[in-house]
Amino acid sequence: MSRFTGLIPLALVRPFNALGGLLLLVAAMLPWATFLLNDGPFPEKSTLQYFDAPFELTGFRWHLLVFGVVALVTTFVPLRGKDRVLRALGWGGLVIGLVCGYFIAENGGGFGAITAADGASAFGSVVAVLGGLLLILGSMAKPLDEIPEWPTSLFGLTGMAARLEAYAYLIVAFAGVLWLVTQTLTAGGIGGAAFPYAGPIFLAFLGFAGGLLGALHGIGLTRWVSHLSEKHRAFSIIVLLACAFLLPFPFTGAGSQYWMQVAAVIGVYAATAIGLNIVVGLAGLLDLGYVAFMGIGAFVAANLSGAVASQVGLDLPFPVAALIAAVIAGIFGAIVGSPTLRVRGDYLAIVTLAFGEIFTRAAQNNIGELTGGASAIPGVPQVTMFGTAFNEKITLFGAELPSGVLYYFMIVLVVGAIMAVFANLKNSRMGRAWIAIREDEDAARAMGIRTGKAKILAFLVGAMLAGLAGAIFVHKLGTASYDSFKFLESVTLLAAVILGGMGTIPGAVLGASLLFVLPEKLREFDDFRLFFFGLALVFIMRFRPQGLVPDRHRRAELAGETAEGKPIETEEEQAVLEHEERGHAGPSAPKEDRA
Amino acid sequence: MSAAQHRAADTVLEASGVTMIFGGLTALNDVSIRLEEGRIVGLIGPNGAGKTTLFNCLTGLYTPTRGSVRLRGKSLPSDPAKVTSAGIARTFQNIRLFPNMTVLENVLVGRHIRMKQGPIASVFHGPVFRKGEAAARAKSRELLEFVGLRGVETEVARNLPYGDQRRLEIARALATEPEVLLLDEPTAGMNPQETEAARQLIFRIRDTGVSVVVIEHDTKFIFSLCDTVSVLVQGEVLVEGSPETVRDDPRVIEAYLGKPREEVEADVAEAAAQQQREDS
Ligand SMILES: Nc1ncnc2c1ncn2[C@@H]1O[C@H](COP(=O)(O)OP(=O)(O)OP(=O)(O)O)[C@@H](O)[C@H]1O
Ligand SMILES: [Mg+2]
């Protein structure tokens, strides 16, 4: 139960919601900036220009309009989980209003720009913020409803028919995901000089996406879809791969060389984050030097690639080189992991931290002539297979795909494979042993688990995946430099895992995407972007410690929900009561113990 | 004496002269106990007598300062994982489940040493792997059924009521297919009905051929359950023998039970009557 529950009387809920929805709707129609900013008019015709075409709403104003209408309708129709929907819409509207308003005021000369100046008024952002706040307040009157459960088949079908029905839903759902991904990637354009408003537009879009997903979650839709996709796992994977495959095609809007580049980098880091997730998320071992394994993989691959600058002078085909890179990184993983036999917790973090630092310093000093030192190993050749270099443009099904698309495809496949490895490991004897160690090491040993071996294996597997990712990374980039594998990268990866949700795949991928897209999108904030970034992390950890896509187990642990996602409070109270009763009635109360 | 009786008297677990010293504190002093196949041995004694410490020595969590522990004549390694593989499973006084894993997963972890899947098979999930996994799940469900946990498979362990957590811990221990099961206060915090259910459960476990050692403070429970009882006081075995001998021993009554003799006798008489009711 939230501390704020009961802040406003129940009777005010409906007026608050209705007014909030109305304000969002009005905000969409109002102008947002009173005058032209230095960088040109604020996008979506929001600079007093709406009078030209009052009904032609696009971008964030269109999003607000949708939110407003949905909020109004939801207020007056009976709908299970509606308070969650309204709250999510409120947050979405609030974020859009705050981001745009803040940016206009900050960039365009003060408060007058978003209120009234020079005889003109533009209250869009203020009204949007107010509307959002009202909706959020309205949801605080009483504890939130339970998220409704949906039947597997909406039409009561069984057997083959139900299966086909589920397939249809999954295709629609994944198409929606594809749409959201491309919209997110392209929202605000590339940023920098080309488009000065990329940052706020992108953040405003995130507000929209968050509000939308929150609302869908509130009515139980996302849970239902994830339940369906779990039930039809093979089919979901195929559809997901197909979606990823379709992304570079021109009709998605993300099919440019630039976005292929970004998507490929995200993929590489997502793969690495999943590997790290084995070590941190499953086995519960804090690894602060993880990116070093990626670096080892990268340098091994660079040396075996036939690059002129490499002293090894070997020129192996990429798959062989990548495999060797993974194995060598894995061996280092096992070596670094071996102190885990003796040290626990914090000490292990220090050991890994030291290892990461040793790696960077060694690479910086061109250890064994293998890393090129400060001048790096430049000129790593493109991966070439079947006579096609991976950075060429290709034509597929009559559509011209941008250059870099082959790397993208390869990385999609690799990430898919790594996801499968992770999921399989997690649901195996090995994965359960790791989780058991994370949960209670002594109890795990009492179950016959050789904890030392298991931990080293976790390090080994994680390092192998990182090494593989590093090999791809270095070919894509063309240069292997110690600069790419520093402590900050390790921390960012760790943040990706924690942010997305420990122990889950979508979590790691989402975390990696956010962490590597956000800096791209927020270029104009320069050094401030790291600051925003840190701020966002702090907020997420405060309000959603289980991560964005939490593991069933973690959710239970950190968010006070049961495995099925029901709030735990009442059950817990019950259990405590029962326990106390028993403690008194029983022959002896349990005593503390050292075993 | 028939062959069956002969085997029933085989010694499964034997600790001899176990001494455990923590710094200046002698928690166990020259303790010897013997467990015969298919028997239930009780271990009682006041708080801090060293009962749990003895369990820790038997399972390799502590390495005894002196003395030896033998399972079927072979001395045990001082590594809990290896001891479990050798055939000793235990529960903990302060329940130690894997709190955020589901009920079924907890038991599956118990199957760890009985499964053969290596890392490679775990990555690829081939047909052999799947067969092994399905078998492990079937066996785990069977064990949950056996200890009386139904319909909670997918619940996370920490959400179970207290008594169910104790039962789950027993199911998890049984999943390792032990020869010897060590139960540390299995009924602590349970109400009378649950305690009785636990007693029946321990009998059923014994009937499957597992030998059991039980630590408990509830003397009525112990005397009606065990074949022999050892009384541990200040790290030493004070008395050892059948429940009747132990409860009649004046030293026990004075040193441990601390209640008037009549009260103890009433407890025992009641337990005996209960036993009779069951037998008839
Ligand atoms: N690891 C340890 N280090 C130091 N002293 C210990 C340790 N473990 C146990 N002891 C001490 O050994 C003595 C016996 O403790 P033990 O837990 O075995 O008692 P117990 O018979 O199980 O008592 P209870 O009925 O309260 O569970 C206690 O004095 C305890 O403080
Ligand atoms: Mg104890």
mmCIF file of C-alpha atoms and ligand atoms in Angstrom, chain A residues 591-595, chain B residues 46-53 93-94 184-185 215 217, ligand 2:
data_model
loop_
_atom_site.group_PDB
_atom_site.id
_atom_site.type_symbol
_atom_site.label_atom_id
_atom_site.label_comp_id
_atom_site.label_asym_id
_atom_site.label_seq_id
_atom_site.Cartn_x
_atom_site.Cartn_y
_atom_site.Cartn_z
ATOM 1 C CA LYS A 591 15.325 -20.313 18.219
ATOM 2 C CA GLU A 592 18.075 -18.721 16.310
ATOM 3 C CA ASP A 593 20.819 -20.891 15.048
ATOM 4 C CA ARG A 594 24.237 -20.604 13.587
ATOM 5 C CA ALA A 595 24.088 -23.439 11.101
ATOM 6 C CA PRO B 46 18.741 -28.035 26.725
ATOM 7 C CA ASN B 47 19.507 -24.968 24.600
ATOM 8 C CA GLY B 48 23.149 -24.683 23.731
ATOM 9 C CA ALA B 49 23.826 -28.334 24.499
ATOM 10 C CA GLY B 50 25.517 -28.803 21.149
ATOM 11 C CA LYS B 51 22.828 -30.659 19.201
ATOM 12 C CA THR B 52 23.004 -28.496 16.105
ATOM 13 C CA THR B 53 26.774 -28.446 16.350
ATOM 14 C CA GLN B 93 16.802 -25.415 12.618
ATOM 15 C CA ASN B 94 16.088 -21.975 11.163
ATOM 16 C CA ASP B 184 16.858 -30.214 13.240
ATOM 17 C CA GLU B 185 13.742 -29.308 15.223
ATOM 18 C CA ILE B 215 16.530 -33.055 17.259
ATOM 19 C CA HIS B 217 12.693 -30.091 22.423
HETATM 20 MG MG MG C 2 20.109 -26.162 17.639
#
